[in-house]
Short mmCIF file of C-alpha atoms and ligand atoms in Angstrom, two decimals:
data_model
loop_
_atom_site.label_atom_id
_atom_site.label_comp_id
_atom_site.label_asym_id
_atom_site.label_seq_id
_atom_site.Cartn_x
_atom_site.Cartn_y
_atom_site.Cartn_z
CA MET U 10 0.00 0.00 0.00
CA ASN U 11 1.17 3.57 -0.76
CA LEU U 12 2.31 5.65 2.20
CA PHE U 13 2.28 9.41 2.82
CA LEU U 14 4.61 11.53 4.94
CA GLY U 15 3.73 14.72 6.81
CA ILE U 16 6.45 16.70 8.55
CA ASP U 17 5.59 19.36 11.11
CA PHE U 18 8.05 22.12 11.98
CA GLY U 19 6.55 23.48 15.21
CA THR U 20 7.73 25.83 17.92
CA SER U 21 9.75 23.36 19.99
CA GLY U 22 10.70 20.69 17.49
CA ALA U 23 9.86 18.78 14.34
CA ARG U 24 7.79 15.62 13.95
CA ALA U 25 7.24 13.18 11.10
CA ILE U 26 4.14 11.02 10.70
CA VAL U 27 3.72 8.37 8.01
CA ILE U 28 0.18 7.26 7.21
CA ASP U 29 -1.26 4.67 4.85
CA ALA U 30 -4.06 5.15 2.32
CA GLU U 31 -6.60 4.58 5.10
CA ALA U 32 -5.05 7.42 7.13
CA THR U 33 -3.73 4.97 9.75
CA ILE U 34 -0.44 5.97 11.35
CA GLN U 35 2.46 3.68 10.43
CA THR U 36 5.20 5.51 12.28
CA GLU U 37 5.69 8.74 14.21
CA ILE U 38 9.08 10.28 14.98
CA LYS U 39 9.92 13.33 17.07
CA TYR U 40 12.92 15.63 16.79
CA PRO U 41 13.04 18.15 19.67
CA TRP U 42 15.43 21.10 19.42
CA GLU U 43 16.98 23.71 21.69
CA ILE U 44 16.94 27.44 21.01
CA SER U 45 19.65 28.08 18.43
CA ASP U 46 21.46 30.94 16.74
CA ASP U 47 21.60 28.94 13.50
CA TRP U 48 17.99 27.97 12.82
CA VAL U 49 18.53 27.12 9.16
CA ASP U 50 21.07 24.48 10.17
CA VAL U 51 18.74 23.13 12.90
CA TRP U 52 15.83 22.80 10.44
CA GLN U 53 17.93 21.07 7.80
CA GLN U 54 19.35 18.67 10.40
CA ALA U 55 15.83 17.98 11.68
CA LEU U 56 14.49 17.29 8.19
CA PHE U 57 17.28 14.93 7.19
CA THR U 58 17.39 13.16 10.57
CA LEU U 59 13.64 12.55 10.47
CA LEU U 60 13.83 11.17 6.91
CA ALA U 61 16.70 8.87 7.89
CA SER U 62 14.86 7.68 11.01
CA ILE U 63 11.81 6.34 9.17
CA PRO U 64 12.19 2.56 8.92
CA ALA U 65 13.60 1.70 5.46
CA ALA U 66 10.73 -0.66 4.65
CA LEU U 67 8.26 2.22 5.08
CA ARG U 68 10.46 4.79 3.36
CA GLN U 69 10.43 2.75 0.14
CA ARG U 70 6.65 3.06 -0.09
CA ILE U 71 6.26 6.82 0.56
CA LYS U 72 4.56 8.31 -2.51
CA ALA U 73 3.99 11.90 -1.39
CA ILE U 74 5.46 14.28 1.19
CA ALA U 75 4.21 17.62 2.56
CA ILE U 76 5.74 19.93 5.16
CA ASN U 77 4.17 22.50 7.45
CA GLY U 78 6.05 25.32 9.15
CA THR U 79 5.14 27.88 11.77
CA SER U 80 3.10 30.73 10.31
CA SER U 81 5.15 33.82 9.38
CA THR U 82 8.55 32.17 9.86
CA VAL U 83 10.38 33.56 6.84
CA LEU U 84 13.78 33.84 5.20
CA LEU U 85 15.65 35.35 2.27
CA VAL U 86 17.63 33.11 -0.06
CA ASP U 87 19.93 33.61 -3.05
CA ALA U 88 19.57 32.17 -6.56
CA ALA U 89 20.83 28.79 -5.35
CA GLY U 90 18.42 28.68 -2.41
CA LYS U 91 21.11 29.46 0.15
CA PRO U 92 19.87 31.68 3.01
CA VAL U 93 21.55 35.09 2.92
CA ASP U 94 20.77 35.95 6.55
CA ALA U 95 19.18 34.45 9.67
CA PRO U 96 15.45 33.65 9.27
CA LEU U 97 12.85 35.63 11.22
CA LEU U 98 10.78 33.34 13.42
CA TYR U 99 6.98 33.42 13.80
CA ASN U 100 7.04 35.49 17.01
CA ASP U 101 9.80 37.94 16.02
CA ALA U 102 8.29 41.42 16.41
CA ARG U 103 11.14 43.51 14.99
CA GLY U 104 8.78 44.36 12.13
CA SER U 105 6.80 46.55 14.57
CA VAL U 106 8.83 49.54 13.33
CA MET U 107 7.15 49.02 9.94
CA LEU U 108 3.59 49.19 11.32
CA GLU U 109 2.94 52.82 10.40
CA GLN U 110 4.12 52.18 6.85
CA LEU U 111 1.97 49.04 6.67
CA LYS U 112 -1.10 50.94 7.83
CA SER U 113 -0.57 53.48 5.07
CA ILE U 114 -0.31 50.88 2.29
CA ALA U 115 -2.62 47.99 3.27
CA PRO U 116 -6.44 48.12 3.43
CA GLU U 117 -7.86 48.95 6.86
CA ASN U 118 -7.80 46.09 9.39
CA HIS U 119 -5.83 43.85 7.03
CA THR U 120 -4.05 40.76 8.44
CA VAL U 121 -0.63 42.10 7.41
CA VAL U 122 -1.00 45.04 9.81
CA SER U 123 0.70 43.21 12.66
CA ALA U 124 4.25 43.39 14.02
CA THR U 125 4.80 39.70 13.31
CA SER U 126 3.18 39.43 9.86
CA SER U 127 5.33 38.08 7.02
CA LEU U 128 5.00 41.38 5.18
CA ALA U 129 6.17 43.39 8.23
CA LYS U 130 9.16 41.04 8.36
CA LEU U 131 9.88 41.42 4.63
CA LEU U 132 9.81 45.22 4.91
CA TRP U 133 12.11 45.06 7.92
CA MET U 134 14.50 42.69 6.12
CA SER U 135 14.54 44.92 3.05
CA GLN U 136 16.58 47.42 5.10
CA LEU U 137 19.33 44.90 5.88
CA SER U 138 22.66 45.07 4.06
CA THR U 139 22.26 41.39 3.11
CA PHE U 140 19.01 42.12 1.25
CA SER U 141 20.85 42.93 -1.99
CA GLN U 142 22.14 39.32 -2.15
CA ALA U 143 18.63 37.88 -1.87
CA ILE U 144 16.60 36.71 -4.86
CA TYR U 145 13.67 34.92 -3.19
CA PHE U 146 11.55 35.54 -0.09
CA LEU U 147 10.32 32.20 1.28
CA HIS U 148 8.41 30.80 4.23
CA GLN U 149 10.00 28.09 6.36
CA ALA U 150 7.82 25.37 4.80
CA ASP U 151 8.63 26.58 1.25
CA TRP U 152 12.36 26.42 1.86
CA LEU U 153 12.29 22.99 3.52
CA ALA U 154 10.22 21.58 0.64
CA PHE U 155 12.72 23.13 -1.79
CA LEU U 156 15.46 21.05 -0.14
CA LEU U 157 13.49 17.99 -1.28
CA HIS U 158 12.18 18.99 -4.75
CA GLY U 159 14.72 21.61 -5.82
CA HIS U 160 12.30 24.26 -7.18
CA LEU U 161 12.65 27.75 -5.72
CA GLY U 162 9.97 30.37 -5.24
CA ILE U 163 6.88 28.26 -4.53
CA SER U 164 4.48 28.60 -1.59
CA ASP U 165 0.88 27.80 -0.61
CA TYR U 166 -1.96 30.15 0.21
CA HIS U 167 -1.98 29.31 3.91
CA ASN U 168 1.61 30.38 4.40
CA ALA U 169 1.19 33.35 2.04
CA LEU U 170 -1.88 34.86 3.81
CA LYS U 171 0.16 37.03 6.19
CA LEU U 172 2.34 38.17 3.32
CA GLY U 173 -0.75 39.88 1.92
CA TYR U 174 -1.60 37.38 -0.84
CA ASP U 175 -5.27 37.69 -1.82
CA VAL U 176 -6.62 34.22 -1.14
CA GLU U 177 -10.02 35.09 -2.62
CA GLU U 178 -8.75 36.42 -5.95
CA LEU U 179 -5.71 34.10 -5.87
CA LYS U 180 -3.20 36.82 -6.71
CA TYR U 181 -0.99 39.39 -5.04
CA PRO U 182 -3.08 42.55 -4.59
CA GLN U 183 -2.25 45.71 -6.48
CA TRP U 184 -1.32 47.62 -3.30
CA LEU U 185 1.36 45.00 -2.65
CA GLU U 186 2.60 44.99 -6.27
CA ASN U 187 2.81 48.80 -6.08
CA LEU U 188 5.50 48.51 -3.40
CA HIS U 189 7.92 47.16 -6.04
CA ILE U 190 9.98 45.34 -3.42
CA PRO U 191 13.05 44.14 -5.33
CA ILE U 192 12.59 40.47 -4.45
CA GLN U 193 10.89 37.47 -6.02
CA LEU U 194 7.72 36.77 -4.03
CA PRO U 195 6.69 33.11 -4.13
CA GLU U 196 4.29 31.72 -6.71
CA VAL U 197 1.32 30.66 -4.58
CA LEU U 198 -0.43 27.29 -5.08
CA PRO U 199 -3.20 25.57 -3.11
CA PRO U 200 -1.93 23.64 -0.06
CA GLY U 201 -1.27 19.98 -0.85
CA LYS U 202 -0.61 20.57 -4.56
CA PRO U 203 2.16 18.44 -6.07
CA ILE U 204 5.17 20.61 -6.99
CA GLY U 205 7.46 17.94 -8.36
CA LYS U 206 9.31 14.73 -7.64
CA LEU U 207 12.14 14.40 -5.16
CA THR U 208 15.52 15.37 -6.54
CA PRO U 209 17.44 12.23 -7.58
CA GLU U 210 20.06 13.04 -4.89
CA ILE U 211 17.50 13.12 -2.07
CA ALA U 212 15.71 9.99 -3.33
CA ALA U 213 19.03 8.10 -3.44
CA LYS U 214 20.33 9.45 -0.13
CA PHE U 215 17.25 8.38 1.84
CA GLY U 216 16.10 5.33 -0.11
CA LEU U 217 12.85 7.06 -1.10
CA PRO U 218 11.03 6.21 -4.37
CA HIS U 219 12.32 8.30 -7.30
CA ASP U 220 8.71 9.16 -8.24
CA CYS U 221 7.75 10.33 -4.71
CA LEU U 222 5.96 13.69 -5.01
CA VAL U 223 6.62 16.73 -2.86
CA CYS U 224 3.47 18.81 -2.32
CA THR U 225 2.92 22.35 -1.12
CA GLY U 226 2.50 22.59 2.63
CA THR U 227 0.55 24.64 5.14
CA THR U 228 0.99 26.25 8.55
CA ASP U 229 1.16 24.38 11.86
CA SER U 230 -2.22 25.51 13.18
CA ILE U 231 -4.08 24.68 9.98
CA ALA U 232 -2.36 21.31 9.86
CA ALA U 233 -3.62 20.66 13.41
CA PHE U 234 -7.13 21.64 12.28
CA LEU U 235 -6.91 19.20 9.34
CA ALA U 236 -5.82 16.47 11.77
CA SER U 237 -8.90 16.97 13.97
CA GLY U 238 -11.34 15.40 11.54
CA ALA U 239 -13.51 18.56 11.27
CA LYS U 240 -14.56 19.11 7.66
CA SER U 241 -18.13 20.47 7.37
CA PRO U 242 -19.23 24.11 7.69
CA GLY U 243 -20.24 24.77 11.31
CA GLU U 244 -17.64 22.38 12.73
CA ALA U 245 -14.99 23.98 14.91
CA VAL U 246 -11.81 23.11 16.75
CA THR U 247 -11.02 24.69 20.12
CA SER U 248 -7.44 24.38 21.25
CA LEU U 249 -7.21 24.38 25.05
CA GLY U 250 -3.44 24.75 25.39
CA SER U 251 -1.57 27.55 27.15
CA THR U 252 -3.97 29.90 25.36
CA LEU U 253 -7.48 29.49 23.96
CA VAL U 254 -7.63 29.28 20.16
CA LEU U 255 -10.89 28.93 18.21
CA LYS U 256 -11.30 27.86 14.58
CA LEU U 257 -14.69 27.62 12.89
CA LEU U 258 -15.20 26.24 9.39
CA SER U 259 -17.52 28.47 7.42
CA ARG U 260 -18.88 29.19 3.95
CA THR U 261 -18.28 32.90 4.54
CA ARG U 262 -15.04 34.70 5.15
CA VAL U 263 -14.69 36.98 8.20
CA GLU U 264 -11.85 39.41 8.83
CA ASP U 265 -11.16 41.98 11.52
CA ALA U 266 -7.58 42.74 12.51
CA ARG U 267 -8.80 44.63 15.61
CA TYR U 268 -9.89 41.31 17.12
CA GLY U 269 -7.11 39.34 15.45
CA ILE U 270 -9.81 37.59 13.40
CA TYR U 271 -8.94 36.37 9.93
CA SER U 272 -9.94 33.55 7.61
CA HIS U 273 -7.81 30.99 5.88
CA ARG U 274 -9.05 29.51 2.64
CA LEU U 275 -9.78 25.79 2.82
CA GLY U 276 -10.81 24.71 -0.67
CA ASP U 277 -14.25 26.28 -1.16
CA LEU U 278 -14.63 27.00 2.56
CA TRP U 279 -13.10 29.45 5.02
CA LEU U 280 -11.42 28.67 8.29
CA THR U 281 -12.28 31.59 10.55
CA GLY U 282 -10.68 32.03 13.91
CA GLY U 283 -9.40 34.02 16.81
CA ALA U 284 -7.16 33.56 19.84
CA SER U 285 -7.60 34.68 23.45
CA ASN U 286 -4.84 35.07 26.05
CA THR U 287 -6.90 33.11 28.56
CA GLY U 288 -6.33 29.35 28.80
CA GLY U 289 -4.29 26.63 30.46
CA ALA U 290 -1.35 28.89 31.34
CA VAL U 291 -3.58 30.60 33.94
CA LEU U 292 -4.70 27.22 35.32
CA ARG U 293 -1.06 26.22 35.64
CA GLN U 294 -0.42 29.34 37.73
CA PHE U 295 -2.65 27.88 40.46
CA PHE U 296 -2.66 24.09 39.96
CA THR U 297 -0.37 21.27 38.88
CA ASP U 298 -1.65 19.01 36.10
CA ALA U 299 -2.24 16.27 38.73
CA GLU U 300 -4.32 18.70 40.85
CA LEU U 301 -6.29 19.74 37.76
CA LYS U 302 -7.17 16.10 37.23
CA SER U 303 -8.12 15.22 40.81
CA LEU U 304 -9.97 18.49 41.60
CA SER U 305 -11.87 18.39 38.28
CA SER U 306 -13.25 14.96 39.14
CA GLN U 307 -14.86 16.50 42.25
CA ILE U 308 -16.73 19.20 40.27
CA ASP U 309 -20.43 18.82 39.55
CA ALA U 310 -20.40 19.89 35.91
CA SER U 311 -24.18 20.12 35.69
CA THR U 312 -24.46 23.00 38.18
CA ALA U 313 -23.32 26.50 37.21
CA SER U 314 -20.79 28.28 39.41
CA GLN U 315 -21.60 31.82 40.56
CA LEU U 316 -17.98 32.90 40.04
CA ASP U 317 -17.38 35.11 37.04
CA TYR U 318 -13.68 35.52 36.21
CA TYR U 319 -11.65 36.69 33.23
CA PRO U 320 -8.54 34.53 33.73
CA LEU U 321 -5.40 36.19 32.30
CA LEU U 322 -1.72 36.08 33.27
CA LYS U 323 -1.36 39.80 32.63
CA PRO U 324 -3.65 42.63 31.48
CA GLY U 325 -4.85 42.64 27.90
CA ASP U 326 -6.82 40.51 25.48
CA ARG U 327 -7.72 40.84 21.84
CA PHE U 328 -10.40 38.26 21.23
CA PRO U 329 -13.30 38.09 22.04
CA ILE U 330 -12.71 41.36 23.95
CA ASN U 331 -10.37 43.74 22.18
CA ASP U 332 -8.81 45.71 25.04
CA PRO U 333 -5.02 45.85 25.48
CA ASN U 334 -5.58 46.93 29.11
CA LEU U 335 -8.29 44.43 30.08
CA PRO U 336 -7.43 43.52 33.69
CA PRO U 337 -7.35 39.87 34.80
CA ARG U 338 -10.42 39.16 36.99
CA LEU U 339 -9.76 36.37 39.50
CA GLU U 340 -11.80 37.42 42.51
CA PRO U 341 -13.44 36.51 44.81
CA LEU U 342 -11.10 33.68 45.73
CA PRO U 343 -13.09 30.90 47.50
CA ASP U 344 -11.43 28.82 50.25
CA ASN U 345 -12.36 25.60 48.50
CA PRO U 346 -9.98 24.84 45.58
CA VAL U 347 -12.68 22.74 43.85
CA GLU U 348 -14.96 25.77 43.76
CA PHE U 349 -12.13 27.99 42.54
CA LEU U 350 -11.23 25.59 39.72
CA GLN U 351 -14.88 25.28 38.71
CA GLY U 352 -15.06 29.09 38.52
CA LEU U 353 -11.97 29.14 36.29
CA LEU U 354 -13.13 26.35 33.97
CA GLU U 355 -16.60 27.91 33.63
CA SER U 356 -15.18 31.37 33.00
CA ILE U 357 -12.86 30.09 30.23
CA ALA U 358 -15.84 28.18 28.76
CA ARG U 359 -17.84 31.45 28.74
CA ILE U 360 -15.00 33.22 26.92
CA GLU U 361 -14.97 30.35 24.39
CA MET U 362 -18.74 30.75 23.96
CA ARG U 363 -18.38 34.52 23.46
CA GLY U 364 -15.64 33.87 20.92
CA TYR U 365 -17.84 31.60 18.81
CA GLU U 366 -20.72 34.08 19.19
CA LEU U 367 -18.49 36.88 17.91
CA LEU U 368 -17.37 34.87 14.89
CA GLN U 369 -21.00 34.05 14.09
CA GLN U 370 -22.06 37.70 14.57
CA MET U 371 -19.43 38.66 12.03
CA GLY U 372 -20.97 36.27 9.54
CA ALA U 373 -19.36 32.88 10.17
CA GLU U 374 -21.41 29.69 9.95
CA GLN U 375 -23.65 28.60 12.83
CA LEU U 376 -21.72 26.36 15.22
CA THR U 377 -22.76 22.69 15.05
CA GLN U 378 -19.98 20.69 16.71
CA VAL U 379 -16.71 21.45 18.52
CA TYR U 380 -13.63 19.22 18.39
CA THR U 381 -11.06 19.82 21.12
CA ALA U 382 -7.28 19.78 21.07
CA GLY U 383 -4.58 20.71 23.60
CA GLY U 384 -3.88 19.80 27.23
CA GLY U 385 -7.42 20.64 28.37
CA ALA U 386 -9.03 18.23 25.90
CA ALA U 387 -8.55 15.30 28.27
CA ASN U 388 -10.62 16.96 31.02
CA ASN U 389 -14.09 15.36 30.78
CA THR U 390 -15.55 17.64 33.45
CA TRP U 391 -14.49 20.67 31.41
CA THR U 392 -15.95 19.10 28.28
CA ALA U 393 -19.31 18.74 30.06
CA ILE U 394 -19.15 22.36 31.30
CA ARG U 395 -18.29 23.58 27.79
CA GLU U 396 -21.14 21.58 26.29
CA ARG U 397 -23.53 23.29 28.73
CA TYR U 398 -22.38 26.74 27.50
CA LEU U 399 -21.78 26.01 23.82
CA LYS U 400 -25.02 24.01 23.42
CA VAL U 401 -23.49 21.78 20.75
CA PRO U 402 -21.70 18.41 21.01
CA VAL U 403 -18.07 18.72 22.17
CA VAL U 404 -15.97 15.80 20.91
CA SER U 405 -12.30 14.77 20.91
CA SER U 406 -10.21 15.44 17.83
CA LYS U 407 -9.39 12.40 15.71
CA ASN U 408 -5.77 13.40 16.01
CA THR U 409 -4.16 16.58 17.29
CA GLU U 410 -0.72 16.41 15.63
CA ALA U 411 -0.01 18.90 12.88
CA ALA U 412 2.19 16.28 11.19
CA TYR U 413 -0.87 14.04 10.83
CA GLY U 414 -2.87 16.82 9.13
CA THR U 415 0.07 17.47 6.81
CA ALA U 416 0.32 13.77 5.96
CA LEU U 417 -3.38 13.95 4.96
CA LEU U 418 -2.48 16.87 2.66
CA ALA U 419 0.25 14.76 1.05
CA MET U 420 -2.27 11.96 0.52
CA ARG U 421 -4.67 14.37 -1.21
CA GLY U 422 -1.77 15.66 -3.28
CA LEU U 423 -1.02 12.23 -4.73
CA ARG U 424 -4.71 11.55 -5.37
CA SER U 425 -5.15 14.89 -7.19
CA SER U 426 -2.15 14.07 -9.40
CA GLU U 427 -3.74 10.79 -10.47
CA PHE U 428 -6.73 12.44 -12.15
P1 LIG O 516 0.72 24.41 24.63
O1 LIG O 516 1.20 23.49 23.56
O2 LIG O 516 -0.17 25.52 24.16
O3 LIG O 516 1.77 24.92 25.57
P2 LIG O 516 -0.70 22.05 25.68
O4 LIG O 516 -1.66 21.73 24.60
O5 LIG O 516 0.48 21.16 25.89
O6 LIG O 516 -0.24 23.58 25.61
O7 LIG O 516 -1.54 22.11 27.03
C1 LIG O 516 -0.94 22.50 28.24
C2 LIG O 516 -1.99 23.18 29.11
O8 LIG O 516 -3.01 22.25 29.41
C3 LIG O 516 -1.40 23.67 30.42
O9 LIG O 516 -1.43 25.07 30.45
C4 LIG O 516 -2.29 23.04 31.48
O10 LIG O 516 -2.71 24.00 32.43
C5 LIG O 516 -3.47 22.48 30.73
N1 LIG O 516 -3.92 21.22 31.30
C6 LIG O 516 -3.21 20.11 31.53
N2 LIG O 516 -3.99 19.16 32.11
C7 LIG O 516 -5.22 19.69 32.24
C8 LIG O 516 -6.47 19.23 32.78
N3 LIG O 516 -6.60 18.01 33.28
N4 LIG O 516 -7.51 20.07 32.74
C9 LIG O 516 -7.40 21.30 32.23
N5 LIG O 516 -6.26 21.79 31.71
C10 LIG O 516 -5.18 21.00 31.72
#
C-alpha cells in the first residue's frame, strides 16, 4: 500500500508522521530542538534526521510528502536557495517599526498590519545590508520543501496569507505589487498541490522512491485543524493549550484585525478564527496538572458556578474582547480549591462561547460541533461544562498532531495528481 509523509516544523521541534491510504499511522518520529542561533542548520538537520529515522521498509513506499512550518517564519535566499541571513521566526516582532508604513499601504484592518506578519518582516529585512544578495523571499515550509524537490519560489496560500496574498482572488493585490519590493515573491499554489518529484540526490540518499511527489505545505495551526477530523461548515476546533484558540469552518469569510480575526481559505470554505490570552497557562499558575485532574473529578459539571472571572496572566486581550488593558479578573477567591477551579473552567468556557458568538455575529457559519485539542481536551468535566455553555456536542479530535494533518495533505496531493 502507498504511504504518505507529513512533517511538522513546530515551535519546539519537528515531527514526522507516516500514514497509509486509510489514514492509519504507520510511524511517528519526534525531533526536539533547543533554542539556536543557527535555525537554518537546525531545520535542515531535523528534516534529514527525520527522513533517515523512518524505517527503510516504510520509506520505500512513501509516494507523497508535505511539510508545514510555523506561520510567518520567513527567510531570504539567493539564486541557489542558500539563506543570505538568519530567518525571522513566527514570534519575532522587529517588524513593529514598519507598522505605520503598513497601515498606510494595506487596506484597513488587514491581516498584514501586525508586528509579526510576514510582510512586516519582509519590509524590515529589506533594510538589511544582506538584502541585496537575496533573490527569493520564502516561508519556512517553502524552503524545507525546496530542499526535497529543488524548485525555488513556490508557496501555498496558507503560508502566504500574512504576506498579503489575496486568497479570494488568488493573486498578489495591487497595493502590494505597487510597493515594487526588489525580491521574487513566491508563486502561490493551493496547499497539498504536487510541486514535483524528489531530486534524484534526495531519493538516493534516503532510499525514497524516485517518483515520490513533494506537495505544497501549510501552517502548523491549519495542519492541526486538518488532523482533527472537522470538515463540514459549522464544525470547529477549540485548542485548550496555554492559550485558547478557536477555529470555525464556514462558507463565509470573516476578517477583523482589531480582534485578530482572519480567515484561511480551505478549498471552497473558510477557516475563521481568533485567539484569546486566557487558557491553560492561567490554570497552571494555580494548579499542577495532577491537581487539575483530581480536583476536576470533584466538580459537579451540571451546576453552574456563581464565580465570574476573566482569567489572564497579565492585562490585555484581543479576542473576544479587544482591550489591550483588560485587567485579569480572579476574585473573589473561595477557600475551597474545587470551587475555585470550577469558577476558572466555567469562565474560560464562557470566553470560548463569546468567541464563537463573535465569529458568528461577524458572519461565520452557525456552530454545530466542537472538536477539542490541547492539554485541556482530556478533562471530561471541562468538556461537560463547555457543552452546557456552547449548546453543541463537544468531541475529541481524531488526532491533534499537525504532522498528521500534513500527511493527509500529502495523501490528497497524490490523489489529485492521479486524475
Ligand atoms: P501548549 O502546547 O499551548 O503549551 P498544551 O496543549 O500542551 O499547551 O496544554 C498545556 C496546558 O493544558 C497547560 O497550560 C495546562 O494547564 C493544561 N492542562 C493540563 N492538564 C489539564 C487538565 N486536566 N484540565 C485542564 N487543563 C489542563
